[in-house]
Every structure is written in structure tokens, then in C-alpha cells.
Amino acid sequence: MQTDPDRPTRPSRSPRPPGEPRWVAMFHDPASDSWRPAAESPDRTPVLYAIGEMTQVKRARGDEVTVDLWGPRDGAWERFDPSTAVTSAVPPAPSAPEAAEAPPADGTARPGHARHTERMEDRRHQVLMAGLSKAGLFDLAPDDEAAVATLVDRVDEATLRRVAHWLARSGTPVE
């Protein structure tokens, strides 16, 4: 039986990391067909954050992303699904919401406005991406990226912070 060379195949599952059980993100390197630890920590939260950041970077480069998440359970190693291993850490809600600045009535831009607008869009993008990562959504499709861009363009930062808070809470038990 021959395989189609144009059809991508999922690499074999990652091997168990060496040493004592801790949280480890293993990324597959297609060039060498090997698995490499990319993030390690006794706590799950920094490893999940690293998975989200590394996935975004690899996708931006056009690389294929394959990741396995290993962690401790009852003193032994266990493989977890990185897309469902949602962190329970929730960022505090902002105490004073920041309102987006309204453009001048005559439609002209203020001096330095373009740089400020770009910086605010970057902040709103970071807030939303952090919320999606905490909700377990690390690997965004092009449609998802377009939706994020639309929200960043049309929604103020205070509202995006609330949405990110809801996303972060989405995987935690209801109190």
C-alpha cells in the first residue's frame, strides 16, 4: 500500500519526557522527524501560555504545528490534549476600564495618532489572543484570525478585556 506524497500525515505521538513528571510541551520538528521539549514547568499555566505563543509564531512563519502536552497525574506521566487543557488561572478584571479615544469630528488625524492607534490595536490583539489561549484555543484557522482582526478593529479595549475574561473562565468550574 502506497501513501500519497502530497497528503500530510500526522507524526507518531511524542515520547514521554525524561525525568520526574512535570508539565512539558513537546513540539514536532518535521525537518528531523523528531520531538523536542519546548517548554517545561512544575506549573501548567506557563506551559500553556508558551504553547499558545509558539503556535502563533510557527503559524506566522507558515510552519505546520504539532504539539503534545505531558503532565503529572497521580505521580506519573500522562499525555493531555493541549486544546482542552485549559488553565484555571484567571486574570483579575481591570478596575478602571480604558475607553477608546474618539476621532476628531472633522475626520483629520491628530499628530502621533497613527502610532497611538497602532499601539492600541496591538494591545487589544494581545488581550484577545491571551483570552483565546487561556480558553485552550492555540491553533487559529484563517477565519479565526479574520474574526480576531475584526474584533480588534471594532471593539474598544475594555470590552475586549471582558471577552478575554469570559474566555479565560470558560474552562473553569462554575462556582
Short mmCIF file of C-alpha atoms in Angstrom, two decimals:
data_model
loop_
_atom_site.label_atom_id
_atom_site.label_comp_id
_atom_site.label_asym_id
_atom_site.label_seq_id
_atom_site.Cartn_x
_atom_site.Cartn_y
_atom_site.Cartn_z
CA MET A 1 0.00 0.00 0.00
CA GLN A 2 1.48 3.33 -1.06
CA THR A 3 0.87 6.65 0.59
CA ASP A 4 0.18 9.82 -1.32
CA PRO A 5 3.32 12.02 -1.02
CA ASP A 6 1.19 15.19 -1.22
CA ARG A 7 -1.03 14.14 1.69
CA PRO A 8 0.22 15.36 5.07
CA THR A 9 0.47 12.70 7.74
CA ARG A 10 0.43 13.23 11.46
CA PRO A 11 3.70 12.21 13.06
CA SER A 12 3.72 9.49 15.65
CA ARG A 13 2.88 10.56 19.21
CA SER A 14 5.65 12.16 21.21
CA PRO A 15 7.76 10.04 23.54
CA ARG A 16 7.38 10.50 27.28
CA PRO A 17 9.77 13.20 28.55
CA PRO A 18 12.63 12.02 30.75
CA GLY A 19 12.82 12.69 34.48
CA GLU A 20 10.23 13.42 37.11
CA PRO A 21 6.68 14.28 36.00
CA ARG A 22 6.15 18.00 35.36
CA TRP A 23 4.35 19.99 32.66
CA VAL A 24 6.14 19.70 29.31
CA ALA A 25 5.15 20.91 25.83
CA MET A 26 6.65 18.73 23.10
CA PHE A 27 6.76 20.17 19.56
CA HIS A 28 7.34 18.03 16.48
CA ASP A 29 10.16 19.11 14.16
CA PRO A 30 9.21 17.90 10.65
CA ALA A 31 12.70 18.53 9.26
CA SER A 32 14.27 15.92 11.54
CA ASP A 33 11.05 13.98 12.24
CA SER A 34 11.71 14.29 15.96
CA TRP A 35 10.01 15.63 19.06
CA ARG A 36 11.64 18.34 21.18
CA PRO A 37 10.65 19.76 24.55
CA ALA A 38 9.79 23.43 24.05
CA ALA A 39 8.56 24.45 27.49
CA GLU A 40 8.83 22.87 30.94
CA SER A 41 7.48 23.96 34.31
CA PRO A 42 6.12 22.47 37.53
CA ASP A 43 3.02 24.62 36.85
CA ARG A 44 0.69 24.14 33.90
CA THR A 45 -0.11 27.81 33.22
CA PRO A 46 3.29 28.92 31.85
CA VAL A 47 3.50 25.86 29.61
CA LEU A 48 0.04 26.52 28.14
CA TYR A 49 0.97 30.15 27.59
CA ALA A 50 4.18 29.05 25.83
CA ILE A 51 2.21 26.64 23.63
CA GLY A 52 -0.06 29.48 22.53
CA GLU A 53 2.81 31.85 21.81
CA MET A 54 4.94 29.26 19.98
CA THR A 55 1.97 28.10 17.93
CA GLN A 56 1.27 31.67 16.80
CA VAL A 57 4.92 32.20 15.82
CA LYS A 58 5.17 28.92 13.92
CA ARG A 59 1.88 29.57 12.10
CA ALA A 60 3.05 33.09 11.19
CA ARG A 61 6.14 31.53 9.60
CA GLY A 62 3.94 29.13 7.66
CA ASP A 63 5.16 26.09 9.60
CA GLU A 64 2.95 23.14 10.43
CA VAL A 65 2.36 22.86 14.17
CA THR A 66 2.10 19.56 16.03
CA VAL A 67 2.28 19.68 19.81
CA ASP A 68 1.79 17.23 22.68
CA LEU A 69 1.32 18.22 26.30
CA TRP A 70 2.65 15.99 29.07
CA GLY A 71 1.96 16.47 32.75
CA PRO A 72 1.74 14.76 36.10
CA ARG A 73 -1.29 12.78 37.27
CA ASP A 74 -1.13 10.77 40.48
CA GLY A 75 2.68 11.00 40.46
CA ALA A 76 3.07 9.55 36.95
CA TRP A 77 3.34 10.95 33.42
CA GLU A 78 0.19 11.45 31.38
CA ARG A 79 -0.37 12.91 27.92
CA PHE A 80 -3.03 15.65 27.79
CA ASP A 81 -4.78 17.17 24.83
CA PRO A 82 -3.30 20.70 24.56
CA SER A 83 -6.50 22.08 23.06
CA THR A 84 -8.59 21.03 26.07
CA ALA A 85 -6.05 21.52 28.88
CA VAL A 86 -7.48 24.85 29.95
CA THR A 87 -5.77 26.73 32.73
CA SER A 88 -7.72 27.66 35.83
CA ALA A 89 -5.75 30.83 36.40
CA VAL A 90 -7.94 33.83 35.68
CA PRO A 91 -6.55 37.34 35.31
CA PRO A 92 -8.17 39.95 37.51
CA ALA A 93 -10.71 42.15 35.80
CA PRO A 94 -9.46 45.66 35.13
CA SER A 95 -10.58 48.07 37.84
CA ALA A 96 -10.88 51.12 35.60
CA PRO A 97 -11.83 50.33 32.01
CA GLU A 98 -9.99 52.31 29.40
CA ALA A 99 -12.21 53.92 26.80
CA ALA A 100 -11.05 54.14 23.20
CA GLU A 101 -10.35 57.68 22.05
CA ALA A 102 -12.89 59.15 19.67
CA PRO A 103 -11.57 60.51 16.37
CA PRO A 104 -11.83 64.27 15.74
CA ALA A 105 -15.18 65.40 14.34
CA ASP A 106 -13.61 66.85 11.18
CA GLY A 107 -12.03 63.48 10.25
CA THR A 108 -8.41 64.69 10.44
CA ALA A 109 -5.81 62.71 12.35
CA ARG A 110 -4.05 64.15 15.38
CA PRO A 111 -0.22 64.29 15.45
CA GLY A 112 1.16 60.93 16.58
CA HIS A 113 -2.31 59.43 16.22
CA ALA A 114 -1.24 56.67 13.80
CA ARG A 115 1.42 55.36 16.19
CA HIS A 116 -1.00 55.53 19.13
CA THR A 117 -3.73 53.76 17.14
CA GLU A 118 -1.32 51.01 16.12
CA ARG A 119 -0.16 50.54 19.72
CA MET A 120 -3.77 50.33 20.97
CA GLU A 121 -4.64 47.80 18.25
CA ASP A 122 -1.63 45.71 19.30
CA ARG A 123 -2.79 45.83 22.93
CA ARG A 124 -6.34 44.82 22.02
CA HIS A 125 -4.96 42.00 19.85
CA GLN A 126 -2.76 40.75 22.71
CA VAL A 127 -5.67 40.87 25.16
CA LEU A 128 -7.91 38.84 22.87
CA MET A 129 -5.19 36.30 21.95
CA ALA A 130 -4.38 35.79 25.66
CA GLY A 131 -8.05 35.10 26.35
CA LEU A 132 -8.24 32.61 23.48
CA SER A 133 -5.08 30.87 24.71
CA LYS A 134 -6.50 30.55 28.22
CA ALA A 135 -9.65 29.07 26.70
CA GLY A 136 -7.48 26.40 25.04
CA LEU A 137 -7.61 27.80 21.50
CA PHE A 138 -3.99 27.84 20.38
CA ASP A 139 -4.22 26.92 16.71
CA LEU A 140 -6.35 29.52 14.92
CA ALA A 141 -7.60 28.97 11.40
CA PRO A 142 -7.51 31.85 8.88
CA ASP A 143 -11.23 32.50 9.55
CA ASP A 144 -10.44 32.80 13.27
CA GLU A 145 -7.63 35.28 12.55
CA ALA A 146 -10.04 37.36 10.46
CA ALA A 147 -12.57 37.33 13.31
CA VAL A 148 -9.87 38.46 15.77
CA ALA A 149 -8.85 41.28 13.42
CA THR A 150 -12.47 42.38 13.08
CA LEU A 151 -12.95 42.47 16.85
CA VAL A 152 -9.69 44.38 17.34
CA ASP A 153 -10.75 46.96 14.75
CA ARG A 154 -14.30 47.47 16.00
CA VAL A 155 -14.30 46.89 19.77
CA ASP A 156 -12.74 49.02 22.50
CA GLU A 157 -10.14 47.59 24.87
CA ALA A 158 -12.40 47.49 27.94
CA THR A 159 -14.94 45.33 26.10
CA LEU A 160 -12.20 43.05 24.74
CA ARG A 161 -10.86 42.61 28.28
CA ARG A 162 -14.33 41.43 29.38
CA VAL A 163 -14.49 39.00 26.45
CA ALA A 164 -11.00 37.72 27.28
CA HIS A 165 -12.08 37.29 30.91
CA TRP A 166 -15.10 35.24 29.80
CA LEU A 167 -12.88 33.10 27.58
CA ALA A 168 -10.45 32.50 30.44
CA ARG A 169 -13.34 31.46 32.68
CA SER A 170 -14.82 29.16 30.03
CA GLY A 171 -12.79 26.14 31.10
CA THR A 172 -13.11 26.60 34.85
CA PRO A 173 -15.82 25.05 37.03
CA VAL A 174 -18.84 27.24 37.74
CA GLU A 175 -18.83 28.48 41.31
#
